[in-house]
XYZ file of C-alpha atoms in Angstrom:
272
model
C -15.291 -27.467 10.261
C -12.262 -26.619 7.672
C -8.933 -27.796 9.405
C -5.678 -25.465 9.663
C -4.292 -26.987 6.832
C -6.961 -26.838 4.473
C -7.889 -23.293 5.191
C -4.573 -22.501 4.112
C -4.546 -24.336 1.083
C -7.921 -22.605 0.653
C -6.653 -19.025 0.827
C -3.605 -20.340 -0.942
C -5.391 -21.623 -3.699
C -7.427 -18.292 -4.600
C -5.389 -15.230 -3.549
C -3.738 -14.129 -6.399
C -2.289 -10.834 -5.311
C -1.166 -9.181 -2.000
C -2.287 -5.750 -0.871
C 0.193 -4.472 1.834
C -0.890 -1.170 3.592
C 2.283 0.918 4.599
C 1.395 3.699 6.816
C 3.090 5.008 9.780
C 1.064 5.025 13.111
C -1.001 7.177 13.942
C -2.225 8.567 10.306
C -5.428 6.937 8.991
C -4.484 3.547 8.029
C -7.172 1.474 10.100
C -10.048 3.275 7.879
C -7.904 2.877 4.884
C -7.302 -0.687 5.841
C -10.735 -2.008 6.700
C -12.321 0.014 4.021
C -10.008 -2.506 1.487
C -11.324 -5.264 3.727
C -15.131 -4.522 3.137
C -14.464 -5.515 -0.806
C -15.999 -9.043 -1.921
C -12.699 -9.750 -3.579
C -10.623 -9.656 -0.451
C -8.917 -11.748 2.474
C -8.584 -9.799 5.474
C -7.715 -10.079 8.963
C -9.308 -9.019 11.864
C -5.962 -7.262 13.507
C -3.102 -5.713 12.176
C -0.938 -8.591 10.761
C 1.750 -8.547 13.834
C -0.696 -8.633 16.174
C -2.334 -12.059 14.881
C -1.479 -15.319 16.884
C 1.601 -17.534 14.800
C 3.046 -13.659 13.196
C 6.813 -14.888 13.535
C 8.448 -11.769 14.342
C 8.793 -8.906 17.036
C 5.607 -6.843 17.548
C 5.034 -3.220 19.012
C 2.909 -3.865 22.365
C 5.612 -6.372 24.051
C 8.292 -3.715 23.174
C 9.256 -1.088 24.959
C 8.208 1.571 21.887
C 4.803 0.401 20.998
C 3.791 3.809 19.572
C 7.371 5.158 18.446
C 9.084 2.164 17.058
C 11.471 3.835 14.839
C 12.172 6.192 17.593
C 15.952 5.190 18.304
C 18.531 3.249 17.009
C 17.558 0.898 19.821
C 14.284 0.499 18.534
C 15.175 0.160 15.124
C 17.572 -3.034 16.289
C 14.531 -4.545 16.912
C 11.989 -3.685 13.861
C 13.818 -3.529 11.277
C 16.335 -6.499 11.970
C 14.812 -8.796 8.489
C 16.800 -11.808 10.465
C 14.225 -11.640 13.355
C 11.260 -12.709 10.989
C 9.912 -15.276 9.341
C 7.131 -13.888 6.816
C 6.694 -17.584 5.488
C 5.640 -18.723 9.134
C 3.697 -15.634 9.051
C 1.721 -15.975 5.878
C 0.652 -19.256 6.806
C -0.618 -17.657 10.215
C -2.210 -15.189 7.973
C -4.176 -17.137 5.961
C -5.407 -19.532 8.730
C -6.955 -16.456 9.973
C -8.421 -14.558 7.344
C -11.509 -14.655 6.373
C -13.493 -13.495 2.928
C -17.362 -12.532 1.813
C -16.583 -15.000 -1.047
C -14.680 -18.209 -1.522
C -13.263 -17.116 -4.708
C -11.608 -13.753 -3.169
C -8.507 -13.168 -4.797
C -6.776 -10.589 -2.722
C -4.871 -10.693 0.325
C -4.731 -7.684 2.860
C -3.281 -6.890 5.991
C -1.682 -3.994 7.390
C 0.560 -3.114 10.257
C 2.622 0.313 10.531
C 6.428 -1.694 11.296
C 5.822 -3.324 7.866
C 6.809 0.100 6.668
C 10.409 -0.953 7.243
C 10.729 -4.102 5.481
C 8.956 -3.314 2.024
C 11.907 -4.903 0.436
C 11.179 -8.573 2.339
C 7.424 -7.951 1.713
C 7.787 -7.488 -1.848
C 10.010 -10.419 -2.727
C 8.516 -13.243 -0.156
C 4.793 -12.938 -1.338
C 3.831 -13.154 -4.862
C 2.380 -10.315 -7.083
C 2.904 -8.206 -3.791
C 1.549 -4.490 -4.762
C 1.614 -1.692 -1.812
C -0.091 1.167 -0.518
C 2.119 4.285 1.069
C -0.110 6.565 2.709
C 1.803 9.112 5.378
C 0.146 11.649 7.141
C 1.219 15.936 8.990
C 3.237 14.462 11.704
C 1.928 17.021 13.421
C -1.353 15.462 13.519
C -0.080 12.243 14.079
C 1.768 12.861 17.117
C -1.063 14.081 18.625
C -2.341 10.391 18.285
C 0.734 9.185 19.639
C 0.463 11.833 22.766
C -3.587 10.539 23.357
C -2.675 7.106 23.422
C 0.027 7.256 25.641
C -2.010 5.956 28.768
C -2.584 2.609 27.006
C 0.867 1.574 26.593
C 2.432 1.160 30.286
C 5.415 0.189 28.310
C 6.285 3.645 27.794
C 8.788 4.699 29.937
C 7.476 7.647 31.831
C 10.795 8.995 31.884
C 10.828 9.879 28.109
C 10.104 12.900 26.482
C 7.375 11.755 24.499
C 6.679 14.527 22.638
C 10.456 14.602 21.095
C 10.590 10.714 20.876
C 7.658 10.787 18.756
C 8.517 13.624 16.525
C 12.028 11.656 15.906
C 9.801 8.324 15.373
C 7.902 10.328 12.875
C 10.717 11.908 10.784
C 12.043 7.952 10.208
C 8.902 7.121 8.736
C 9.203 10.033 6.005
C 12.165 9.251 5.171
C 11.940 5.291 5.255
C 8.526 5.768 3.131
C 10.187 8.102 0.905
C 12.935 5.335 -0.038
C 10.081 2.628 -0.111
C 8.330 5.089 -3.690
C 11.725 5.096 -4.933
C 12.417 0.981 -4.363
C 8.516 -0.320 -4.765
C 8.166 1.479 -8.486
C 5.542 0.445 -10.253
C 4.339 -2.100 -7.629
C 3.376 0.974 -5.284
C 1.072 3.765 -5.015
C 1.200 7.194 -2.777
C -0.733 9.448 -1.360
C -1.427 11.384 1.789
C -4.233 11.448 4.206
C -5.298 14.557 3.309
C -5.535 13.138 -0.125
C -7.466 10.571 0.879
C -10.001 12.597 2.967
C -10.536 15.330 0.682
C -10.695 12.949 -2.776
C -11.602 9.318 -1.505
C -13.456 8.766 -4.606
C -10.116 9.290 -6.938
C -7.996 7.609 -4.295
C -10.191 4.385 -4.617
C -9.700 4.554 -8.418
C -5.685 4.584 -7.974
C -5.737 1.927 -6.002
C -8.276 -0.214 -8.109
C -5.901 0.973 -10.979
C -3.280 -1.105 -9.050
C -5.228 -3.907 -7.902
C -7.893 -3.984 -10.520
C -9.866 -6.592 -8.491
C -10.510 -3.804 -6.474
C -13.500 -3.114 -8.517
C -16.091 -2.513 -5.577
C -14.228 -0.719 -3.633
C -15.626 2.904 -1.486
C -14.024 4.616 0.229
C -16.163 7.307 1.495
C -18.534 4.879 3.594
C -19.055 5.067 7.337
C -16.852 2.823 9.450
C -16.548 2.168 13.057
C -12.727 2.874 13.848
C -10.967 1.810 17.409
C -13.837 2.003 18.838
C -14.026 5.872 19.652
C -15.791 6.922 16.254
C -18.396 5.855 13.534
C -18.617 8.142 10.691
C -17.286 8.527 7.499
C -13.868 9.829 6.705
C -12.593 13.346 7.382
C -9.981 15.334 7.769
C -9.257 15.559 11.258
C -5.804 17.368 11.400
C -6.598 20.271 12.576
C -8.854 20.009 15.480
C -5.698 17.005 16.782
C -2.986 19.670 16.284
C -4.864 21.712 18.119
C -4.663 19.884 21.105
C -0.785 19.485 20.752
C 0.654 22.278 23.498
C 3.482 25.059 22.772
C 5.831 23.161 24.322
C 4.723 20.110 22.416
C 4.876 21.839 18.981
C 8.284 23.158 19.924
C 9.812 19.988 20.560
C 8.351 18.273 17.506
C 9.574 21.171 15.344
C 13.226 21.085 16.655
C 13.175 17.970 15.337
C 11.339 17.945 12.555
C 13.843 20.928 11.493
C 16.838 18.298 11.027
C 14.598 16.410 8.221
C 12.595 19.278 7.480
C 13.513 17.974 3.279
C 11.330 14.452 4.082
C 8.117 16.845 5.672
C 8.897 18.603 2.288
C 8.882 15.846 -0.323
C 4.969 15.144 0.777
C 3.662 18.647 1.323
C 4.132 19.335 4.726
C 5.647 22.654 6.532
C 7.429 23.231 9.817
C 4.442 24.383 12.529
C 5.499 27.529 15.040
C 3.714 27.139 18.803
């Protein structure tokens, strides 16, 4: 059996680039993600990177906003304080962890939706660090923050969930917006819709910034949080269409105040 150490050394030894997914909650980054992971070239892990044992820093289901962590100033005290991790501690958690289809695999993936507020930290602690920014309609998103609300008994029944997400949301636009402008050349964009309706060009941009890439699809069937196993699709409309009035009215009276950041990637204010 391969020791701690020696894993590490292992996965030290042959990664050669690091793929960070930046996504907000919510919007299609666990196909995105473990579609990356089914490549031959690449370390993955089997959660989200806070959620594996030895991540040194806060993470979303001990908190009291495990779906809307950008939510309030509050919140963002906690996830995007850079002091409160340790991504050294963490990589070497990481790579004890991962596993490969080959011993030669050069890249190393993980994903987790707070990362989206500490691109800068990612970038310049882990070596030839390239990114991913997907985002997704908030509208469609906070429908899978609404859904999931009965998993989290963290959420304070008290709060307007609806309104806390939409506000939640409208950070992540903007933060992701700042991360095209800071990540350059070291970054890629797109949307979800993007991705569903043109998975085939979406996998070339990405192999054309991870070249190792070379095997990668993105249009095969995957079994996803255990509630579906198909391929991708564009599920938007069929979630917003669960959303209430009332719920679309509170997300829009927020999403009004930002309405600039829905703009800058395509997306328009929804009436009830």
């Amino acid at each position: 059996m391969t020791s701690g150490i020696a894993q590490i050394e292992r996965v030290a030894a042959s990664v050669k680039t690091h793929l960070f997914l930046l996504c907000p909650n919510n919007s299609g980054s666990t196909y995105l993600s473990r579609a990356i992971a089914q490549s031959r070239h690449v370390w993955s892990l089997e959660k989200e990177g806070q959620h594996v044992f030895g991540f040194a820093g806060p993470h979303t289901l001990d908190s009291k906003w495990p779906l809307i962590w950008a939510s309030s100033d509050e919140a963002l005290a906690v996830f995007a304080d850079s002091s409160a991790f340790d991504w050294e501690r963490s990589r070497k958690a990481w790579y004890f962890r991962a596993t490969a289809k080959t011993d030669d695999a050069s890249v190393f993936h993980t994903k987790a939706p707070p990362f989206l507020l500490h691109a800068r930290d990612l970038s310049e602690t882990f070596e030839n660090a390239r990114f991913v920014l997907m985002v997704r309609d908030p509208y469609a998103a906070l429908e899978g923050i609404l859904r999931r609300k009965q998993r989290h008994k963290t959420i304070s029944r008290n709060l307007d969930l609806a309104e806390a997400g939409a506000r939640h949301l409208l950070k992540c636009l903007e933060v992701q917006r700042a991360n095209i402008d800071l990540l350059g050349e070291a970054a890629i964009a797109f949307t979800y819709e993007e991705l569903c309706a043109g998975p085939e060009e979406m996998a070339r941009r990405i192999e054309a910034l991870v070249p190792a890439l070379d095997d990668l699809d993105l249009s095969q069937r995957l079994s996803i949080k255990g509630t579906y196993d198909e391929p991708l699709r564009n599920m938007n409309e069929e979630q917003i269409a669960r959303l209430s009035p009332e719920e679309i009215s509170a997300a829009t009276r927020v999403f009004e105040k930002g309405r600039e950041h829905l703009e800058f990637f395509g997306y328009a204010l929804r009436t009830a």
